[in-house]
Amino acid sequence: MRKWVADYLPLLGAESLKRFLSYQKDPARLDDNEELRCALLDFITDFANWDNSTRREYLETSRALTQAAHEALGGLPGTRPLVVDPFAGGGAIPLEALRVGADAFASDLNPVAVLLNKVVLEYIPKYGQQLADEVRKWGEWVKKEAEKELAEFYPKDPDGATPIAYLWARTIRCEGPGCGAEVPLIRSLWLAKKGNRSVALRLIPNRKEKRVDFEIIENARSRDVGEGTVRRGSATCPVCGYTTPVASVRRQLKERRGGAADARLFCVVTTRPGHQGRFYRLPTERDLDAVKKAAAELERRQREHQGPLSLLPNEPTPTNLGHRAVGSASIYGMEEWGDLFTPRQALALTTLVRLVREAGEKATSENERGLALAVQTCLALALDKQADLGNSLNPWEPVAQCPRHLFGRQAIPIVWDYAEGVPIGTASGAFSVFVEGLINALEQIGSNWGVGRCEKASATVSLLPNDAADAFVTDPPYYDAVPYADLSDFFYVWLKRTISECYPDLLRDHLTPKEEQMIVWHPGSVEEKEAFEKKIEKAMAEGRRILGLAGVGVVVFAHKSTAGWEAMLQALVNAGWTVTASWPIDTEMGTRINAAGTASLASSIHLVCRPQENPDGSVQDSVGDWRDVLQELPRRIHEWLPRLAKEGVVGADAIFACLGPALEVFSRYSRVEKANGEIVTLKEYLEHVWATVAREALGMIFEGADATGFEEDARLTAMWLWTLSTGTQSNGSGNGGSRSEDEGEEEDDEEEETAKPSRLHAFVLEYDAARKIAQGLGAHLEKLTSLVEIRGETARLLPVAERSRYLFGKGTSQPSGPKKKQPLQMQFFGPGAGREGEKGEAWEIPAFSPGATVLDRLQQSMLLFGSGRSEALKRFLVEEGAGRDPRFWRLAQALSALYPTGSEEKRWVDGVLAVKKNLGL
């Protein structure tokens, strides 16, 4: 197959590429196969640049290359290759397929995803600019009609200022003895922190009225701004100082269905004609009257409402009993989706729902039905965005000075104080802003490509016939990572009320499908794990069935656990695929909220596969010899890992990028047998893969030196740190991980800090990953208790400071001065960030003996440097001979490159290396 493709390489769009390179003024000679191949790769690299993604010359060349490749590989002239994605989600993969000149078939089980795909893959290329023009026209109509109906509920100030946001706080009653004051639940008192502008709140206890009053501080300084009233779910009363525990806070809010309907308005944000920036004032009776009028109007409309669906969504929110990452809204009483909205927000949204329906009817009378349907669908999606930034779980962002949308991470967490935007205005949170954003997307993304096809379908039962596809490219669910169906219900309930008559089959169910979804609902459930594995294997088998014999498969995966990877790889092998390569590709933003403070894969791994089947569709029956496989594996890893490192791919990304070459050795056979006839399982083979990768990486870490010269603790430490590293010392993640309710609440309390860089403290791996790495190095975690701490499903390499008593003896102690908290360290492969450490100015270190291993002696030196014991350090290195061992300095150099920038360990080991120069060692 490879030779056949190589023979056709000169046909792969050489003329189109020549024209493109002529435009680029590139002197490459494309009559040579090797130069043509390099030019093709260079073109792909340039085209991957976002700035080039919509440039005409790049698009035209990519389409010509796609067409030429399709025909060179046996496609009929004039036809295009078909790319299939059965887990289409937001449609990124099929959209790119269309843009580069292929046909695309996208399917998904979730109706929200299907609607997104219909707009992107069907409506945009079919109607183009006309769709954007009609959306603008009818969006403007909806805006004007909404302003007529809702203006009285968002009154302007008498001085002409325009409110753009209202800041609210949920409240509880203080349970302190004899108090009973109303306590506003406020996370932070900052209102504005941008450049030279700083505005904050001051809480003023009103003991007589048993309440808290507010004062707005302009030009606020940090020392002028106090703490909020809520921390980790407990609320401290400013009047009496009593802290109401989290259970009581939860109970009180649960009794009031989350407390959004009777929250406390504490600030109004405005703009003024002729003035730049935001202005902050306390609420007035005029503001409160408008809120009461809105609540009364909503109540009247609910009484008079008729129809198959309730006016306000009464479908249940996730119970939090299924997947723990969904969030904590339900446990605070928000048991129906309508509970997430204040009465005024609900009034605005239900008004917009009705107007979008009316706009669809009016658009139908002026356009053909297909275009009118597309317009109404686009407006419904804009309304969904309105709901995302128009609920009681939108925190106020003091830097940007605007509300922050609900889905900052893939969860629905409680938010104590929140911001209510103005849906009929022009600021953040207004319907017109969402419509304009959608129009900009329609215009900027372009539409000059073929029309795709999307359907609602399970990935386990494809609608396509055998051998219909040329490429099977998909990004499947990540095991127990994200409960997509639960989260998408937030949008689904509003879509039902807006366009259910347009899509009666798609939007007929009460909520989105749950049972058919591929996810482990309860992490740790063996039964659900097995069900997931069966479903994903069936989906991969369907992919192989619909793919032509000469086709290619690409499966995108970035799960945090080795168990998730083994399940995915086992599914591919069982389904009859041969994995031929794997590439780490940056597909996620490292600055997104769910990447902050975590460390798994900084990239998504793209597994390239080929169907392992005969012309009649049956899976090939070939038997591999276990000895041959084990002999070939080290050679493949030795070829692959240094190449990845040269490209800047290290750590976890490199480990999983090695799976492709490793799996190619194993999965080219239908089964692999030992000499006695025993069948080798994929799990057993992967144990050898992890070990081989670990040994190869260790040789790279020590730059070709014999790593066996170091004891097992040094080898494990180096490999552990290398596994945690990425090329840029940043840590992205393909998912948000899981956290307990209280952990989620703490994150909400600290949201303001998540964008700030933190110093790294703990070194955490998933236990199974750590075990396999250690085993590959000939080490056993259970015997290294002075180096590694095992807690449940995680393993933590102890920071050097925590090893001080082991290294120097029981008499070692830290000073008794003020203790500073260090932020949490990066994590890898699972939850658990390690404990908070403490540091003082110097350690009390008694007389000690040199450590038994090179690592022990190096870390003793690091602690001597860190505690300012320069003379003791010199004696230890010179007189006691620790620095005369060449391995000592090789290990120091290696760890200097591996410890995270900004960590104490990095500073200390570099300090020891600097001392070496002065001592002439």
PDB file of C-alpha atoms in Angstrom, residues 240-494:
ATOM      1  CA  CYS A 240     -22.004  38.954  64.775  1.00  0.00           C
ATOM      2  CA  GLY A 241     -19.036  37.066  63.300  1.00  0.00           C
ATOM      3  CA  TYR A 242     -20.716  33.654  63.522  1.00  0.00           C
ATOM      4  CA  THR A 243     -19.951  31.206  60.699  1.00  0.00           C
ATOM      5  CA  THR A 244     -22.941  29.243  59.487  1.00  0.00           C
ATOM      6  CA  PRO A 245     -21.671  25.829  58.322  1.00  0.00           C
ATOM      7  CA  VAL A 246     -21.987  24.622  54.764  1.00  0.00           C
ATOM      8  CA  ALA A 247     -24.723  22.111  55.598  1.00  0.00           C
ATOM      9  CA  SER A 248     -26.938  24.876  56.966  1.00  0.00           C
ATOM     10  CA  VAL A 249     -26.209  27.167  54.028  1.00  0.00           C
ATOM     11  CA  ARG A 250     -27.133  24.338  51.718  1.00  0.00           C
ATOM     12  CA  ARG A 251     -30.347  23.610  53.608  1.00  0.00           C
ATOM     13  CA  GLN A 252     -31.486  27.234  53.644  1.00  0.00           C
ATOM     14  CA  LEU A 253     -30.909  27.707  49.914  1.00  0.00           C
ATOM     15  CA  LYS A 254     -32.473  24.358  49.099  1.00  0.00           C
ATOM     16  CA  GLU A 255     -35.669  25.453  50.853  1.00  0.00           C
ATOM     17  CA  ARG A 256     -35.792  28.474  48.498  1.00  0.00           C
ATOM     18  CA  ARG A 257     -34.931  26.570  45.285  1.00  0.00           C
ATOM     19  CA  GLY A 258     -31.459  28.084  45.135  1.00  0.00           C
ATOM     20  CA  GLY A 259     -32.329  31.556  46.408  1.00  0.00           C
ATOM     21  CA  ALA A 260     -32.268  33.352  43.042  1.00  0.00           C
ATOM     22  CA  ALA A 261     -35.824  34.657  43.343  1.00  0.00           C
ATOM     23  CA  ASP A 262     -35.190  36.498  46.628  1.00  0.00           C
ATOM     24  CA  ALA A 263     -31.509  37.414  46.278  1.00  0.00           C
ATOM     25  CA  ARG A 264     -30.142  40.783  47.432  1.00  0.00           C
ATOM     26  CA  LEU A 265     -29.402  43.456  44.803  1.00  0.00           C
ATOM     27  CA  PHE A 266     -26.279  45.250  46.017  1.00  0.00           C
ATOM     28  CA  CYS A 267     -24.895  47.160  43.028  1.00  0.00           C
ATOM     29  CA  VAL A 268     -25.901  48.517  39.622  1.00  0.00           C
ATOM     30  CA  VAL A 269     -23.322  48.938  36.841  1.00  0.00           C
ATOM     31  CA  THR A 270     -24.014  51.736  34.348  1.00  0.00           C
ATOM     32  CA  THR A 271     -22.598  53.597  31.381  1.00  0.00           C
ATOM     33  CA  ARG A 272     -22.985  57.330  30.844  1.00  0.00           C
ATOM     34  CA  PRO A 273     -23.362  59.224  27.570  1.00  0.00           C
ATOM     35  CA  GLY A 274     -20.108  60.900  26.605  1.00  0.00           C
ATOM     36  CA  HIS A 275     -18.077  59.018  29.241  1.00  0.00           C
ATOM     37  CA  GLN A 276     -15.882  55.965  28.865  1.00  0.00           C
ATOM     38  CA  GLY A 277     -15.891  53.013  31.216  1.00  0.00           C
ATOM     39  CA  ARG A 278     -18.288  51.575  33.780  1.00  0.00           C
ATOM     40  CA  PHE A 279     -19.792  53.336  36.769  1.00  0.00           C
ATOM     41  CA  TYR A 280     -21.008  51.721  39.967  1.00  0.00           C
ATOM     42  CA  ARG A 281     -23.820  52.807  42.259  1.00  0.00           C
ATOM     43  CA  LEU A 282     -25.990  51.351  44.999  1.00  0.00           C
ATOM     44  CA  PRO A 283     -29.493  50.207  44.016  1.00  0.00           C
ATOM     45  CA  THR A 284     -32.476  52.534  44.385  1.00  0.00           C
ATOM     46  CA  GLU A 285     -36.191  51.987  44.930  1.00  0.00           C
ATOM     47  CA  ARG A 286     -36.612  52.486  41.200  1.00  0.00           C
ATOM     48  CA  ASP A 287     -34.412  49.457  40.546  1.00  0.00           C
ATOM     49  CA  LEU A 288     -36.240  47.318  43.091  1.00  0.00           C
ATOM     50  CA  ASP A 289     -39.671  48.327  41.773  1.00  0.00           C
ATOM     51  CA  ALA A 290     -38.652  47.250  38.261  1.00  0.00           C
ATOM     52  CA  VAL A 291     -37.648  43.835  39.612  1.00  0.00           C
ATOM     53  CA  LYS A 292     -40.987  43.437  41.443  1.00  0.00           C
ATOM     54  CA  LYS A 293     -42.913  44.427  38.311  1.00  0.00           C
ATOM     55  CA  ALA A 294     -41.006  41.847  36.274  1.00  0.00           C
ATOM     56  CA  ALA A 295     -41.768  39.112  38.809  1.00  0.00           C
ATOM     57  CA  ALA A 296     -45.468  40.029  38.765  1.00  0.00           C
ATOM     58  CA  GLU A 297     -45.561  40.012  34.962  1.00  0.00           C
ATOM     59  CA  LEU A 298     -43.856  36.589  34.824  1.00  0.00           C
ATOM     60  CA  GLU A 299     -46.381  35.224  37.299  1.00  0.00           C
ATOM     61  CA  ARG A 300     -49.269  36.576  35.191  1.00  0.00           C
ATOM     62  CA  ARG A 301     -47.888  35.021  32.014  1.00  0.00           C
ATOM     63  CA  GLN A 302     -47.382  31.684  33.717  1.00  0.00           C
ATOM     64  CA  ARG A 303     -51.023  31.647  34.848  1.00  0.00           C
ATOM     65  CA  GLU A 304     -52.251  32.414  31.349  1.00  0.00           C
ATOM     66  CA  HIS A 305     -49.814  30.176  29.483  1.00  0.00           C
ATOM     67  CA  GLN A 306     -51.196  27.299  27.430  1.00  0.00           C
ATOM     68  CA  GLY A 307     -49.334  24.745  25.402  1.00  0.00           C
ATOM     69  CA  PRO A 308     -47.685  21.322  25.511  1.00  0.00           C
ATOM     70  CA  LEU A 309     -44.632  22.698  27.335  1.00  0.00           C
ATOM     71  CA  SER A 310     -44.435  24.863  30.447  1.00  0.00           C
ATOM     72  CA  LEU A 311     -43.563  28.513  29.917  1.00  0.00           C
ATOM     73  CA  LEU A 312     -40.448  28.203  32.082  1.00  0.00           C
ATOM     74  CA  PRO A 313     -38.440  24.957  31.781  1.00  0.00           C
ATOM     75  CA  ASN A 314     -39.606  22.567  34.496  1.00  0.00           C
ATOM     76  CA  GLU A 315     -37.471  19.636  33.335  1.00  0.00           C
ATOM     77  CA  PRO A 316     -35.173  18.321  36.100  1.00  0.00           C
ATOM     78  CA  THR A 317     -31.554  19.372  36.440  1.00  0.00           C
ATOM     79  CA  PRO A 318     -28.869  16.676  36.934  1.00  0.00           C
ATOM     80  CA  THR A 319     -29.208  15.132  40.375  1.00  0.00           C
ATOM     81  CA  ASN A 320     -25.441  14.869  40.903  1.00  0.00           C
ATOM     82  CA  LEU A 321     -25.945  11.202  41.705  1.00  0.00           C
ATOM     83  CA  GLY A 322     -24.730  10.122  38.286  1.00  0.00           C
ATOM     84  CA  HIS A 323     -21.473  11.827  37.481  1.00  0.00           C
ATOM     85  CA  ARG A 324     -19.784  13.867  40.181  1.00  0.00           C
ATOM     86  CA  ALA A 325     -18.380  16.432  37.742  1.00  0.00           C
ATOM     87  CA  VAL A 326     -21.799  17.832  36.753  1.00  0.00           C
ATOM     88  CA  GLY A 327     -21.810  20.456  39.481  1.00  0.00           C
ATOM     89  CA  SER A 328     -23.501  21.441  42.688  1.00  0.00           C
ATOM     90  CA  ALA A 329     -26.498  23.517  41.544  1.00  0.00           C
ATOM     91  CA  SER A 330     -28.994  20.746  42.257  1.00  0.00           C
ATOM     92  CA  ILE A 331     -27.885  20.200  45.854  1.00  0.00           C
ATOM     93  CA  TYR A 332     -28.660  23.859  46.551  1.00  0.00           C
ATOM     94  CA  GLY A 333     -32.271  23.446  45.482  1.00  0.00           C
ATOM     95  CA  MET A 334     -32.115  24.248  41.771  1.00  0.00           C
ATOM     96  CA  GLU A 335     -33.937  21.046  40.859  1.00  0.00           C
ATOM     97  CA  GLU A 336     -35.597  22.363  37.687  1.00  0.00           C
ATOM     98  CA  TRP A 337     -33.848  24.209  34.863  1.00  0.00           C
ATOM     99  CA  GLY A 338     -36.111  27.190  35.442  1.00  0.00           C
ATOM    100  CA  ASP A 339     -34.668  27.558  38.948  1.00  0.00           C
ATOM    101  CA  LEU A 340     -31.368  28.748  37.469  1.00  0.00           C
ATOM    102  CA  PHE A 341     -32.968  32.036  36.394  1.00  0.00           C
ATOM    103  CA  THR A 342     -34.216  35.047  38.319  1.00  0.00           C
ATOM    104  CA  PRO A 343     -37.823  36.093  37.575  1.00  0.00           C
ATOM    105  CA  ARG A 344     -36.652  38.978  35.384  1.00  0.00           C
ATOM    106  CA  GLN A 345     -34.205  36.776  33.493  1.00  0.00           C
ATOM    107  CA  ALA A 346     -36.968  34.200  32.985  1.00  0.00           C
ATOM    108  CA  LEU A 347     -39.343  36.893  31.751  1.00  0.00           C
ATOM    109  CA  ALA A 348     -36.790  38.111  29.217  1.00  0.00           C
ATOM    110  CA  LEU A 349     -35.938  34.634  27.935  1.00  0.00           C
ATOM    111  CA  THR A 350     -39.548  33.496  27.557  1.00  0.00           C
ATOM    112  CA  THR A 351     -40.302  36.743  25.720  1.00  0.00           C
ATOM    113  CA  LEU A 352     -37.415  36.110  23.329  1.00  0.00           C
ATOM    114  CA  VAL A 353     -38.595  32.509  22.809  1.00  0.00           C
ATOM    115  CA  ARG A 354     -41.971  33.749  21.621  1.00  0.00           C
ATOM    116  CA  LEU A 355     -40.470  36.448  19.403  1.00  0.00           C
ATOM    117  CA  VAL A 356     -38.029  34.033  17.734  1.00  0.00           C
ATOM    118  CA  ARG A 357     -40.973  31.748  16.922  1.00  0.00           C
ATOM    119  CA  GLU A 358     -42.858  34.694  15.465  1.00  0.00           C
ATOM    120  CA  ALA A 359     -39.784  35.756  13.478  1.00  0.00           C
ATOM    121  CA  GLY A 360     -39.650  32.265  11.989  1.00  0.00           C
ATOM    122  CA  GLU A 361     -43.266  32.522  10.879  1.00  0.00           C
ATOM    123  CA  LYS A 362     -42.692  35.946   9.324  1.00  0.00           C
ATOM    124  CA  ALA A 363     -39.483  34.823   7.618  1.00  0.00           C
ATOM    125  CA  THR A 364     -41.339  31.853   6.116  1.00  0.00           C
ATOM    126  CA  SER A 365     -43.852  34.170   4.495  1.00  0.00           C
ATOM    127  CA  GLU A 366     -41.028  36.055   2.745  1.00  0.00           C
ATOM    128  CA  ASN A 367     -38.566  33.240   1.916  1.00  0.00           C
ATOM    129  CA  GLU A 368     -38.549  29.624   0.874  1.00  0.00           C
ATOM    130  CA  ARG A 369     -39.107  27.287   3.787  1.00  0.00           C
ATOM    131  CA  GLY A 370     -35.533  25.976   3.957  1.00  0.00           C
ATOM    132  CA  LEU A 371     -33.996  29.420   4.373  1.00  0.00           C
ATOM    133  CA  ALA A 372     -36.614  30.467   6.930  1.00  0.00           C
ATOM    134  CA  LEU A 373     -35.889  27.288   8.906  1.00  0.00           C
ATOM    135  CA  ALA A 374     -32.162  28.087   8.849  1.00  0.00           C
ATOM    136  CA  VAL A 375     -32.822  31.653  10.058  1.00  0.00           C
ATOM    137  CA  GLN A 376     -35.029  30.542  12.929  1.00  0.00           C
ATOM    138  CA  THR A 377     -32.503  27.868  13.953  1.00  0.00           C
ATOM    139  CA  CYS A 378     -29.714  30.447  14.051  1.00  0.00           C
ATOM    140  CA  LEU A 379     -31.818  32.776  16.189  1.00  0.00           C
ATOM    141  CA  ALA A 380     -32.657  29.876  18.523  1.00  0.00           C
ATOM    142  CA  LEU A 381     -28.968  29.168  18.987  1.00  0.00           C
ATOM    143  CA  ALA A 382     -28.380  32.858  19.745  1.00  0.00           C
ATOM    144  CA  LEU A 383     -31.111  32.580  22.382  1.00  0.00           C
ATOM    145  CA  ASP A 384     -29.283  29.612  23.887  1.00  0.00           C
ATOM    146  CA  LYS A 385     -26.205  31.834  24.179  1.00  0.00           C
ATOM    147  CA  GLN A 386     -28.455  34.409  25.849  1.00  0.00           C
ATOM    148  CA  ALA A 387     -29.462  31.800  28.422  1.00  0.00           C
ATOM    149  CA  ASP A 388     -25.799  30.897  29.012  1.00  0.00           C
ATOM    150  CA  LEU A 389     -25.044  34.517  29.924  1.00  0.00           C
ATOM    151  CA  GLY A 390     -28.442  35.306  31.397  1.00  0.00           C
ATOM    152  CA  ASN A 391     -28.840  33.090  34.471  1.00  0.00           C
ATOM    153  CA  SER A 392     -28.106  33.263  38.184  1.00  0.00           C
ATOM    154  CA  LEU A 393     -24.829  31.337  37.861  1.00  0.00           C
ATOM    155  CA  ASN A 394     -22.954  34.079  35.999  1.00  0.00           C
ATOM    156  CA  PRO A 395     -20.191  35.555  38.195  1.00  0.00           C
ATOM    157  CA  TRP A 396     -19.070  39.163  37.774  1.00  0.00           C
ATOM    158  CA  GLU A 397     -15.614  39.549  36.240  1.00  0.00           C
ATOM    159  CA  PRO A 398     -13.920  42.603  37.842  1.00  0.00           C
ATOM    160  CA  VAL A 399     -11.094  42.758  35.292  1.00  0.00           C
ATOM    161  CA  ALA A 400     -13.231  42.714  32.150  1.00  0.00           C
ATOM    162  CA  GLN A 401     -16.075  44.354  34.127  1.00  0.00           C
ATOM    163  CA  CYS A 402     -18.786  42.146  32.667  1.00  0.00           C
ATOM    164  CA  PRO A 403     -20.703  38.944  33.510  1.00  0.00           C
ATOM    165  CA  ARG A 404     -18.925  35.665  32.864  1.00  0.00           C
ATOM    166  CA  HIS A 405     -20.889  32.903  31.155  1.00  0.00           C
ATOM    167  CA  LEU A 406     -21.970  29.767  32.997  1.00  0.00           C
ATOM    168  CA  PHE A 407     -19.921  27.140  31.169  1.00  0.00           C
ATOM    169  CA  GLY A 408     -16.438  28.347  32.007  1.00  0.00           C
ATOM    170  CA  ARG A 409     -15.777  24.683  32.696  1.00  0.00           C
ATOM    171  CA  GLN A 410     -17.789  21.582  31.917  1.00  0.00           C
ATOM    172  CA  ALA A 411     -19.935  21.727  35.031  1.00  0.00           C
ATOM    173  CA  ILE A 412     -22.814  23.614  36.637  1.00  0.00           C
ATOM    174  CA  PRO A 413     -21.393  24.876  39.951  1.00  0.00           C
ATOM    175  CA  ILE A 414     -23.067  27.084  42.535  1.00  0.00           C
ATOM    176  CA  VAL A 415     -22.229  30.797  42.289  1.00  0.00           C
ATOM    177  CA  TRP A 416     -22.960  32.845  45.420  1.00  0.00           C
ATOM    178  CA  ASP A 417     -22.980  36.367  43.976  1.00  0.00           C
ATOM    179  CA  TYR A 418     -23.864  36.794  40.348  1.00  0.00           C
ATOM    180  CA  ALA A 419     -24.307  39.364  37.592  1.00  0.00           C
ATOM    181  CA  GLU A 420     -27.532  39.951  35.670  1.00  0.00           C
ATOM    182  CA  GLY A 421     -26.984  41.486  32.236  1.00  0.00           C
ATOM    183  CA  VAL A 422     -29.527  43.528  30.290  1.00  0.00           C
ATOM    184  CA  PRO A 423     -30.858  41.443  27.373  1.00  0.00           C
ATOM    185  CA  ILE A 424     -32.296  44.429  25.472  1.00  0.00           C
ATOM    186  CA  GLY A 425     -29.145  46.550  25.612  1.00  0.00           C
ATOM    187  CA  THR A 426     -25.944  46.567  23.603  1.00  0.00           C
ATOM    188  CA  ALA A 427     -23.487  45.504  26.313  1.00  0.00           C
ATOM    189  CA  SER A 428     -22.336  41.997  27.253  1.00  0.00           C
ATOM    190  CA  GLY A 429     -25.371  39.810  27.898  1.00  0.00           C
ATOM    191  CA  ALA A 430     -27.640  41.452  25.306  1.00  0.00           C
ATOM    192  CA  PHE A 431     -29.453  39.367  22.687  1.00  0.00           C
ATOM    193  CA  SER A 432     -28.280  41.668  19.894  1.00  0.00           C
ATOM    194  CA  VAL A 433     -24.654  40.959  20.848  1.00  0.00           C
ATOM    195  CA  PHE A 434     -25.166  37.221  20.424  1.00  0.00           C
ATOM    196  CA  VAL A 435     -26.918  37.697  17.095  1.00  0.00           C
ATOM    197  CA  GLU A 436     -24.122  39.937  15.847  1.00  0.00           C
ATOM    198  CA  GLY A 437     -21.523  37.408  16.971  1.00  0.00           C
ATOM    199  CA  LEU A 438     -23.327  34.687  15.063  1.00  0.00           C
ATOM    200  CA  ILE A 439     -23.496  36.893  11.946  1.00  0.00           C
ATOM    201  CA  ASN A 440     -19.769  37.636  12.196  1.00  0.00           C
ATOM    202  CA  ALA A 441     -19.084  33.906  12.349  1.00  0.00           C
ATOM    203  CA  LEU A 442     -21.311  33.289   9.334  1.00  0.00           C
ATOM    204  CA  GLU A 443     -19.471  35.942   7.339  1.00  0.00           C
ATOM    205  CA  GLN A 444     -15.907  35.308   8.456  1.00  0.00           C
ATOM    206  CA  ILE A 445     -15.875  31.531   8.259  1.00  0.00           C
ATOM    207  CA  GLY A 446     -16.995  31.625   4.645  1.00  0.00           C
ATOM    208  CA  SER A 447     -19.384  29.297   2.836  1.00  0.00           C
ATOM    209  CA  ASN A 448     -17.768  28.388  -0.478  1.00  0.00           C
ATOM    210  CA  TRP A 449     -17.693  24.652   0.040  1.00  0.00           C
ATOM    211  CA  GLY A 450     -19.994  21.700  -0.501  1.00  0.00           C
ATOM    212  CA  VAL A 451     -23.067  20.965   1.593  1.00  0.00           C
ATOM    213  CA  GLY A 452     -22.553  18.264   4.198  1.00  0.00           C
ATOM    214  CA  ARG A 453     -25.037  15.898   5.742  1.00  0.00           C
ATOM    215  CA  CYS A 454     -25.768  15.436   9.425  1.00  0.00           C
ATOM    216  CA  GLU A 455     -28.134  13.076  11.201  1.00  0.00           C
ATOM    217  CA  LYS A 456     -29.106  12.057  14.725  1.00  0.00           C
ATOM    218  CA  ALA A 457     -27.720   8.566  15.192  1.00  0.00           C
ATOM    219  CA  SER A 458     -25.791   6.403  17.604  1.00  0.00           C
ATOM    220  CA  ALA A 459     -22.180   5.742  16.689  1.00  0.00           C
ATOM    221  CA  THR A 460     -22.864   2.039  17.207  1.00  0.00           C
ATOM    222  CA  VAL A 461     -25.429   1.868  14.381  1.00  0.00           C
ATOM    223  CA  SER A 462     -24.304   3.878  11.370  1.00  0.00           C
ATOM    224  CA  LEU A 463     -26.776   4.877   8.660  1.00  0.00           C
ATOM    225  CA  LEU A 464     -24.162   4.348   5.940  1.00  0.00           C
ATOM    226  CA  PRO A 465     -23.616   1.188   3.850  1.00  0.00           C
ATOM    227  CA  ASN A 466     -20.467  -0.926   3.756  1.00  0.00           C
ATOM    228  CA  ASP A 467     -17.315   0.664   2.298  1.00  0.00           C
ATOM    229  CA  ALA A 468     -19.022   4.047   1.815  1.00  0.00           C
ATOM    230  CA  ALA A 469     -16.341   6.209   3.424  1.00  0.00           C
ATOM    231  CA  ASP A 470     -12.808   7.137   2.453  1.00  0.00           C
ATOM    232  CA  ALA A 471     -11.853   8.461   5.892  1.00  0.00           C
ATOM    233  CA  PHE A 472     -13.191   7.728   9.372  1.00  0.00           C
ATOM    234  CA  VAL A 473     -12.106  10.644  11.562  1.00  0.00           C
ATOM    235  CA  THR A 474     -13.581  11.086  15.029  1.00  0.00           C
ATOM    236  CA  ASP A 475     -13.040  12.371  18.563  1.00  0.00           C
ATOM    237  CA  PRO A 476     -14.951   9.893  20.791  1.00  0.00           C
ATOM    238  CA  PRO A 477     -16.071  10.389  24.411  1.00  0.00           C
ATOM    239  CA  TYR A 478     -13.303  10.218  26.985  1.00  0.00           C
ATOM    240  CA  TYR A 479     -14.421   7.465  29.341  1.00  0.00           C
ATOM    241  CA  ASP A 480     -15.706   9.236  32.488  1.00  0.00           C
ATOM    242  CA  ALA A 481     -14.504  12.719  31.554  1.00  0.00           C
ATOM    243  CA  VAL A 482     -17.521  14.838  30.620  1.00  0.00           C
ATOM    244  CA  PRO A 483     -21.279  14.178  31.108  1.00  0.00           C
ATOM    245  CA  TYR A 484     -22.230  15.856  27.828  1.00  0.00           C
ATOM    246  CA  ALA A 485     -25.895  14.855  27.876  1.00  0.00           C
ATOM    247  CA  ASP A 486     -26.508  16.313  31.341  1.00  0.00           C
ATOM    248  CA  LEU A 487     -24.820  19.581  30.447  1.00  0.00           C
ATOM    249  CA  SER A 488     -26.506  19.949  27.069  1.00  0.00           C
ATOM    250  CA  ASP A 489     -29.937  19.711  28.693  1.00  0.00           C
ATOM    251  CA  PHE A 490     -29.421  23.343  29.731  1.00  0.00           C
ATOM    252  CA  PHE A 491     -29.624  24.314  26.051  1.00  0.00           C
ATOM    253  CA  TYR A 492     -32.030  21.585  24.965  1.00  0.00           C
ATOM    254  CA  VAL A 493     -34.942  22.739  27.143  1.00  0.00           C
ATOM    255  CA  TRP A 494     -34.860  26.203  25.532  1.00  0.00           C
TER     256      TRP A 494
END
